mmCIF file of C-alpha atoms in Angstrom:
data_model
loop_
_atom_site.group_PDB
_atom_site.id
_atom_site.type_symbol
_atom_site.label_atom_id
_atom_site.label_comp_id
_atom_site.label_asym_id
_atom_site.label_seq_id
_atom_site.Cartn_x
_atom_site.Cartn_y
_atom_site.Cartn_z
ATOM 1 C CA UNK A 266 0.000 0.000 0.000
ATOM 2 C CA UNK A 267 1.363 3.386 -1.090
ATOM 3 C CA UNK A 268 -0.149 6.638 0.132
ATOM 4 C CA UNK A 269 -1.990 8.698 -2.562
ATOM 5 C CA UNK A 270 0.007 11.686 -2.511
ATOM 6 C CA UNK A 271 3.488 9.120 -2.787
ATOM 7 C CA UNK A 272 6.285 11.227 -4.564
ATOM 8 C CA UNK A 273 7.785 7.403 -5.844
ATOM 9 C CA UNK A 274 9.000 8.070 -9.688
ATOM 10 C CA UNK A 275 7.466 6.206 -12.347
ATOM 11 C CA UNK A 276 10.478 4.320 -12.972
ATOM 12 C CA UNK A 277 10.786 2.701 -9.646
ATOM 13 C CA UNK A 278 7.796 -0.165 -8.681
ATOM 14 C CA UNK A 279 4.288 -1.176 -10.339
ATOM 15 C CA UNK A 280 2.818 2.326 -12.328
ATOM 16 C CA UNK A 281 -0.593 1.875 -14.555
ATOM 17 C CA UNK A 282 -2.060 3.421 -17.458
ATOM 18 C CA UNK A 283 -5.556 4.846 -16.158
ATOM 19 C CA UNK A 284 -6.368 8.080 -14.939
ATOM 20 C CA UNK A 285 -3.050 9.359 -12.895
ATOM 21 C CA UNK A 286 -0.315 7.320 -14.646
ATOM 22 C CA UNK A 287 2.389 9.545 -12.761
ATOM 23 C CA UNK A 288 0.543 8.084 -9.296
ATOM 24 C CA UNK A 289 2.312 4.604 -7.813
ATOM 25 C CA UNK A 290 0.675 1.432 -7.991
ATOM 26 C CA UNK A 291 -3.494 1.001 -8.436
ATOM 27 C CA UNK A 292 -6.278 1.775 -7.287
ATOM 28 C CA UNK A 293 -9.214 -1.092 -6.414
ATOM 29 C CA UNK A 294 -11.182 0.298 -9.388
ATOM 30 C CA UNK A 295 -8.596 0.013 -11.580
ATOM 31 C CA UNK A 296 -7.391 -3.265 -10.727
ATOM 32 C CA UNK A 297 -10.932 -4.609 -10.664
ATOM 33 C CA UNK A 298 -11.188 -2.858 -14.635
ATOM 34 C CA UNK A 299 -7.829 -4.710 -15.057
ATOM 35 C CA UNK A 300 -9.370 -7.763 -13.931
ATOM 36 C CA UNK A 301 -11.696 -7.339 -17.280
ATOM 37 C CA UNK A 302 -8.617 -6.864 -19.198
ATOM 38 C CA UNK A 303 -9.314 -8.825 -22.886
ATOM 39 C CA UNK A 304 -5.749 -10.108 -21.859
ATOM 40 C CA UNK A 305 -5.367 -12.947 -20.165
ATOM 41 C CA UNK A 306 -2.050 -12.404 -17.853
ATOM 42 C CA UNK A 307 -3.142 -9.045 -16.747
ATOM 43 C CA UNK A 308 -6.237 -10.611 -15.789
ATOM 44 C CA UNK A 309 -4.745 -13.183 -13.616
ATOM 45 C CA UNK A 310 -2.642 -10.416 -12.085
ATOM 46 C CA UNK A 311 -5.168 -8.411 -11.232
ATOM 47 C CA UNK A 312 -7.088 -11.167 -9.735
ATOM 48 C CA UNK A 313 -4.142 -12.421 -8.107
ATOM 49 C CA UNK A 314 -3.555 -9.112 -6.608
ATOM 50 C CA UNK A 315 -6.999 -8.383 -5.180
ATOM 51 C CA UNK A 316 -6.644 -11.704 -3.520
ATOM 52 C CA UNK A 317 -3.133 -10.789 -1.709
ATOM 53 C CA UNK A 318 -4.965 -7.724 -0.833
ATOM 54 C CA UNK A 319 -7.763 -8.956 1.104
ATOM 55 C CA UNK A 320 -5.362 -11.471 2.683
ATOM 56 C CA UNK A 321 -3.386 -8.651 4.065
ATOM 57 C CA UNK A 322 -6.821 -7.340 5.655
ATOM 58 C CA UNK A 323 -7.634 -10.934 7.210
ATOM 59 C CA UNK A 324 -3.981 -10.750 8.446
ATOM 60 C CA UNK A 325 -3.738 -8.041 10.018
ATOM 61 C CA UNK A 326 -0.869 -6.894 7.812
ATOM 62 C CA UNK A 327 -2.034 -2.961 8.148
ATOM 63 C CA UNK A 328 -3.457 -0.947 11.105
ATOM 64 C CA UNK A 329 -7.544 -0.949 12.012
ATOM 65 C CA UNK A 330 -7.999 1.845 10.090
ATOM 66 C CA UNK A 331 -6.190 1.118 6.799
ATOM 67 C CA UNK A 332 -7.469 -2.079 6.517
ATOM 68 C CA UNK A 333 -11.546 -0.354 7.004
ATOM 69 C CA UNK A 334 -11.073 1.561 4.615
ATOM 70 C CA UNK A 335 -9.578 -0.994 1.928
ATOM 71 C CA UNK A 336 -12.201 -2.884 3.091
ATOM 72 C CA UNK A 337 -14.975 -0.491 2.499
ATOM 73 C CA UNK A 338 -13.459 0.058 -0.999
ATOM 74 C CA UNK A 339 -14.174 -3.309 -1.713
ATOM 75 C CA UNK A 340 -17.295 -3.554 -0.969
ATOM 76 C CA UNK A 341 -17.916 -0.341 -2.607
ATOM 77 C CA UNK A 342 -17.029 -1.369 -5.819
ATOM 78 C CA UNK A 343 -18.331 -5.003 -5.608
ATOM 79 C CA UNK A 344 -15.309 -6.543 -5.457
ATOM 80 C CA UNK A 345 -16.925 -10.340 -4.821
ATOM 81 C CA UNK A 346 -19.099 -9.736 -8.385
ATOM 82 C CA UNK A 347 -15.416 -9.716 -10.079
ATOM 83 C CA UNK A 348 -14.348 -12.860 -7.900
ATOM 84 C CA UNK A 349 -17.500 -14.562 -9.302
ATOM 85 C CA UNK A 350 -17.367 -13.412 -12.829
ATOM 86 C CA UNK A 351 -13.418 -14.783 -12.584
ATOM 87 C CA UNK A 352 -14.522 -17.904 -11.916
ATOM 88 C CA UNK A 353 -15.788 -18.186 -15.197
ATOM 89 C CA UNK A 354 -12.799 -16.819 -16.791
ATOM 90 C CA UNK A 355 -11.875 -18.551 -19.899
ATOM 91 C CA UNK A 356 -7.929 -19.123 -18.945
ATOM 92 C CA UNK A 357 -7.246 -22.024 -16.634
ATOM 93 C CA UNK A 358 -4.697 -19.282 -14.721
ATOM 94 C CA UNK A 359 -7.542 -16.724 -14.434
ATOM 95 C CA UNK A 360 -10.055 -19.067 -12.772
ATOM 96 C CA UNK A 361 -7.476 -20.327 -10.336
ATOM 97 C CA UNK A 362 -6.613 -16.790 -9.191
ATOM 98 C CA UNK A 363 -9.891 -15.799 -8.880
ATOM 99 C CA UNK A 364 -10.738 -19.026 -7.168
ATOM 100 C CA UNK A 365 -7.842 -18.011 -4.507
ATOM 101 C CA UNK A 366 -9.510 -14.398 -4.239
ATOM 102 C CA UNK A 367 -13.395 -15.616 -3.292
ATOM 103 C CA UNK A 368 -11.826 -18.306 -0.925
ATOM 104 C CA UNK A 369 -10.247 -15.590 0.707
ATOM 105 C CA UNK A 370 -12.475 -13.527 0.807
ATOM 106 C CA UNK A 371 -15.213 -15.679 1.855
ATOM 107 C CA UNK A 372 -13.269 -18.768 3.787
ATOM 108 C CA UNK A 373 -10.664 -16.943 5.164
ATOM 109 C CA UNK A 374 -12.092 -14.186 6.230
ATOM 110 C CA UNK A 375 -14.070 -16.154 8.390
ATOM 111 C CA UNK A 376 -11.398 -18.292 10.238
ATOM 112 C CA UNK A 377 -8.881 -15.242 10.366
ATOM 113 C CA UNK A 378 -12.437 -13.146 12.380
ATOM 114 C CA UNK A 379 -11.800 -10.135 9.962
ATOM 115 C CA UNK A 380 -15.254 -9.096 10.580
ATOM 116 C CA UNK A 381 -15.213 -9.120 14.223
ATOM 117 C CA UNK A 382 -11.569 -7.239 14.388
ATOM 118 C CA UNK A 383 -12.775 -4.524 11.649
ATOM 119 C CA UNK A 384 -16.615 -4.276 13.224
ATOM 120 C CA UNK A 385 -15.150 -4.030 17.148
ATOM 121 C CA UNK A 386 -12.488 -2.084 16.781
ATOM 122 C CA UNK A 387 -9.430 -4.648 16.156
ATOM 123 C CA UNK A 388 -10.746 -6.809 19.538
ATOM 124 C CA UNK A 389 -11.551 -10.052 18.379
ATOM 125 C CA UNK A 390 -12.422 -11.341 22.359
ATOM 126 C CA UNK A 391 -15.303 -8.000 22.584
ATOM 127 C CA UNK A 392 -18.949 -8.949 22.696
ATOM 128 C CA UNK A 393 -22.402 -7.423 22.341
ATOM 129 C CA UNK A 394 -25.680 -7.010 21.337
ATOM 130 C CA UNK A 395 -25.493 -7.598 16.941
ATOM 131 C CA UNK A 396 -27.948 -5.293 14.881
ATOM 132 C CA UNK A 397 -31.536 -6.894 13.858
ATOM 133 C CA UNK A 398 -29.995 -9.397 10.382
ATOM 134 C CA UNK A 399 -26.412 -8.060 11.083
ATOM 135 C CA UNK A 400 -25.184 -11.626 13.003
ATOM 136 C CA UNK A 401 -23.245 -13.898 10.739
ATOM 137 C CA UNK A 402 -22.505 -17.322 12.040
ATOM 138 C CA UNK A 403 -19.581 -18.267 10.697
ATOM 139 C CA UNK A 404 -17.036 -17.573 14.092
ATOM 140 C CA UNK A 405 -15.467 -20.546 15.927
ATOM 141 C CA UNK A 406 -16.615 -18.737 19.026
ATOM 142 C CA UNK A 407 -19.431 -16.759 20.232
ATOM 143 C CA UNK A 408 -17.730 -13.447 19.512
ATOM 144 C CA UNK A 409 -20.238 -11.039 17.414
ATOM 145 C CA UNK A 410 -19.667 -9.624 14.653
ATOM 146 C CA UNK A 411 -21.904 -6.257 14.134
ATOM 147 C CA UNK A 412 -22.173 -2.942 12.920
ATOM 148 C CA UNK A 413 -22.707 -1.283 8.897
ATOM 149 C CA UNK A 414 -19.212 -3.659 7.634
ATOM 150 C CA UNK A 415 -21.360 -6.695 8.915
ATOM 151 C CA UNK A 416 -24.720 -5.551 6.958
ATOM 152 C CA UNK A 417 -22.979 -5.005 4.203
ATOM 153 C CA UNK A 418 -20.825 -8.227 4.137
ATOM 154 C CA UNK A 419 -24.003 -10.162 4.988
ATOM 155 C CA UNK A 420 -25.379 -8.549 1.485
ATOM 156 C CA UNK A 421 -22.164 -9.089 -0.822
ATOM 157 C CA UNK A 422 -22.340 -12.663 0.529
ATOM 158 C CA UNK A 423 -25.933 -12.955 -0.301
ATOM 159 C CA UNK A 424 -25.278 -11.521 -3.780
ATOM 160 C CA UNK A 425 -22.673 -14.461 -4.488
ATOM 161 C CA UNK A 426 -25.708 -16.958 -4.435
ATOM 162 C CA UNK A 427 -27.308 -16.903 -7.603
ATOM 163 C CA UNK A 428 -28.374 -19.450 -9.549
ATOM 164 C CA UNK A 429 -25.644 -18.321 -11.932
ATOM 165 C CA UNK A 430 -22.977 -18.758 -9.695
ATOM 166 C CA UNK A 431 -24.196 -22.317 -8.459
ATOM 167 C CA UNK A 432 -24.563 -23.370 -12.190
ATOM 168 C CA UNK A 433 -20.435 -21.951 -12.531
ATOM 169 C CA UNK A 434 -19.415 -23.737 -9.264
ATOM 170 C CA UNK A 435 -21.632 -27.309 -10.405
ATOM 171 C CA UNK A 436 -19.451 -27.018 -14.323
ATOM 172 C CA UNK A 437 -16.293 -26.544 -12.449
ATOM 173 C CA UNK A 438 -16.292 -29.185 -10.119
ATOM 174 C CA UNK A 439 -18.115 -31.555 -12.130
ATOM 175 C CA UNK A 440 -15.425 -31.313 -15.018
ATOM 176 C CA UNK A 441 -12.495 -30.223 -13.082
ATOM 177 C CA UNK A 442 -11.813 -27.339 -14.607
ATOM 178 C CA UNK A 443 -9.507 -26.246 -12.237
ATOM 179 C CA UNK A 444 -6.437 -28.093 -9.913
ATOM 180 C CA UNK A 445 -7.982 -30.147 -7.113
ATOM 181 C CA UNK A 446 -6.616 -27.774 -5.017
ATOM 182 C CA UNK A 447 -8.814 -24.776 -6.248
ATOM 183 C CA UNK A 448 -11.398 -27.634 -6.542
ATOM 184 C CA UNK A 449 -11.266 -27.933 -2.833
ATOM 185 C CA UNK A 450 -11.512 -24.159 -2.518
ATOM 186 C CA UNK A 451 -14.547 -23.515 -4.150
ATOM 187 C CA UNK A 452 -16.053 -26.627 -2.064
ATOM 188 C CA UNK A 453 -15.390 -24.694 0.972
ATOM 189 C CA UNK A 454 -16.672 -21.395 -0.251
ATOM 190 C CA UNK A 455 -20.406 -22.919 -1.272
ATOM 191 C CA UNK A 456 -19.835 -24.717 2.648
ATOM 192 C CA UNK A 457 -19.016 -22.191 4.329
ATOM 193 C CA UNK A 458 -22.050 -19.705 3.047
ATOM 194 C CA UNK A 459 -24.306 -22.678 3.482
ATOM 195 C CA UNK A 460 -23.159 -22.461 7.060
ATOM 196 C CA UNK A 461 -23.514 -18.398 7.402
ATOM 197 C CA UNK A 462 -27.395 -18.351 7.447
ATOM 198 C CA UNK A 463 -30.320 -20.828 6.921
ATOM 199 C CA UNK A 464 -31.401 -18.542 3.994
ATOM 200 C CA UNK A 465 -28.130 -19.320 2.340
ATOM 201 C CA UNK A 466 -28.084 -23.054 2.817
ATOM 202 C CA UNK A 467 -31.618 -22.854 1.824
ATOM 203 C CA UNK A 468 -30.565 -21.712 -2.142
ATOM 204 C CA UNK A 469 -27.603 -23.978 -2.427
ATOM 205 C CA UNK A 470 -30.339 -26.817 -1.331
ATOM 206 C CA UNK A 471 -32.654 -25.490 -3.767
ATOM 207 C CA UNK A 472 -30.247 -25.899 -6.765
ATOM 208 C CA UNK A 473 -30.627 -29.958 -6.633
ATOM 209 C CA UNK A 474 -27.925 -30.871 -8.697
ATOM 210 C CA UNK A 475 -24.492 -29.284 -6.503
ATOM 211 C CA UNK A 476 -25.441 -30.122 -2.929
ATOM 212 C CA UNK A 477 -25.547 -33.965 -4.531
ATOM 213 C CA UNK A 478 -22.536 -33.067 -6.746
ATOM 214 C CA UNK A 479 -20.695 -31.926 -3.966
ATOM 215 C CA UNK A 480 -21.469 -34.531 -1.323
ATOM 216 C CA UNK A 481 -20.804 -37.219 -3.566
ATOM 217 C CA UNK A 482 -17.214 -36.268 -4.436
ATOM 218 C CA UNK A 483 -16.140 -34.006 -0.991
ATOM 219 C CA UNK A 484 -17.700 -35.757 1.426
ATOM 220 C CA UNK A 485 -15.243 -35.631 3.708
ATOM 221 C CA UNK A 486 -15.674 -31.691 3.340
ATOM 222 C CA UNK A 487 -19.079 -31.402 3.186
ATOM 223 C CA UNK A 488 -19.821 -33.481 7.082
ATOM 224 C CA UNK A 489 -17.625 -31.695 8.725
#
């Protein structure tokens, strides 16, 4: 992360083309335009750098308030729309990196408590009282996530369930279109949003065809 306002010549590090090609580095807008790119590599970079970025939220890599606002900016600008639409990317490298970036943002977030660091105020042990629809139950302890990041988590995650996106997971597991290991990714994401909310599990049950797919071939995944 480089501040806005960074004097660093375009020579030295990663420079783009968009709107301030003097400024360092890019934005989340303009990586998540890059990630549309009509070429291949710079899509996979662009998806692979998104990824590292939300990583470095769930980490802890930055201070509280860095890592907000990143945050924020990614659910401003839909980031998890871009993860999805990746998935269906029509390079074997693109769909892997975008696998890596919903995993992370969906999976990883939840075992790293992003939510409950960014939503109480970097304490992951603080408790309270959520907001009416703002619980998510996807902690390994009772801690509570709550507050507007929550809400608006709960609806990005909602927006990843549509029949679309089943149909996309279903084709990809069904005909391996990715390495087992981003196979076993995308198996956790679908689990782990099943487990967020009984509305959630409710639509992947409601799709028929992956919830048999799925426990057929991860089962081991899938009881647990």
């Amino acid at each position: 992360m480089t501040e806005l306002e960074s004097d660093t010549p375009t020579y030295a590090g990663l420079h783009h083309h968009g709107d301030n090609p003097d400024k360092p580095g890019y934005t989340i807008p303009e990586l998540l335009h890059l990630s549309r790119s009509t070429v291949p590599a710079q899509r996979a970079v662009a998806m692979s750098t998104l990824g590292c970025i939300v990583h470095k939220i769930n980490i802890g890599a930055w201070d509280l308030l860095q890592a907000a606002e990143v945050y924020t900016g990614l659910l401003d600008w839909q980031a998890e729309l871009y993860f999805v639409h990746g998935i269906r990317d029509a390079s074997k490298t693109g769909r892997v990196e975008a696998t890596v970036a919903l995993w992370t943002f969906v999976v990883e977030m939840a075992k790293y408590k992003t939510l409950v660091r960014l939503s109480n105020g970097g304490n992951v042990e603080e408790e309270g009282a959520p907001r009416p629809g703002a619980e998510i139950n996807m902690l390994a302890t009772p801690v509570v996530a709550q507050g507007v990041l929550v809400d608006r988590t709960f609806r990005a995650l909602g927006s990843l369930l549509s029949d679309s996106f089943l149909d996309r997971v279903y084709e990809l597991v069904d005909l391996s279109l990715v390495p087992e290991q981003q196979l076993t990714m995308i198996v956790e994401v679908v689990k782990c949003l099943m487990g967020m909310s009984d509305e959630f599990g409710l639509r992947v049950h409601m799709h028929g065809r992956l919830p048999v797919l799925l426990q057929n071939r991860y089962q081991y995944l899938m009881s647990n």
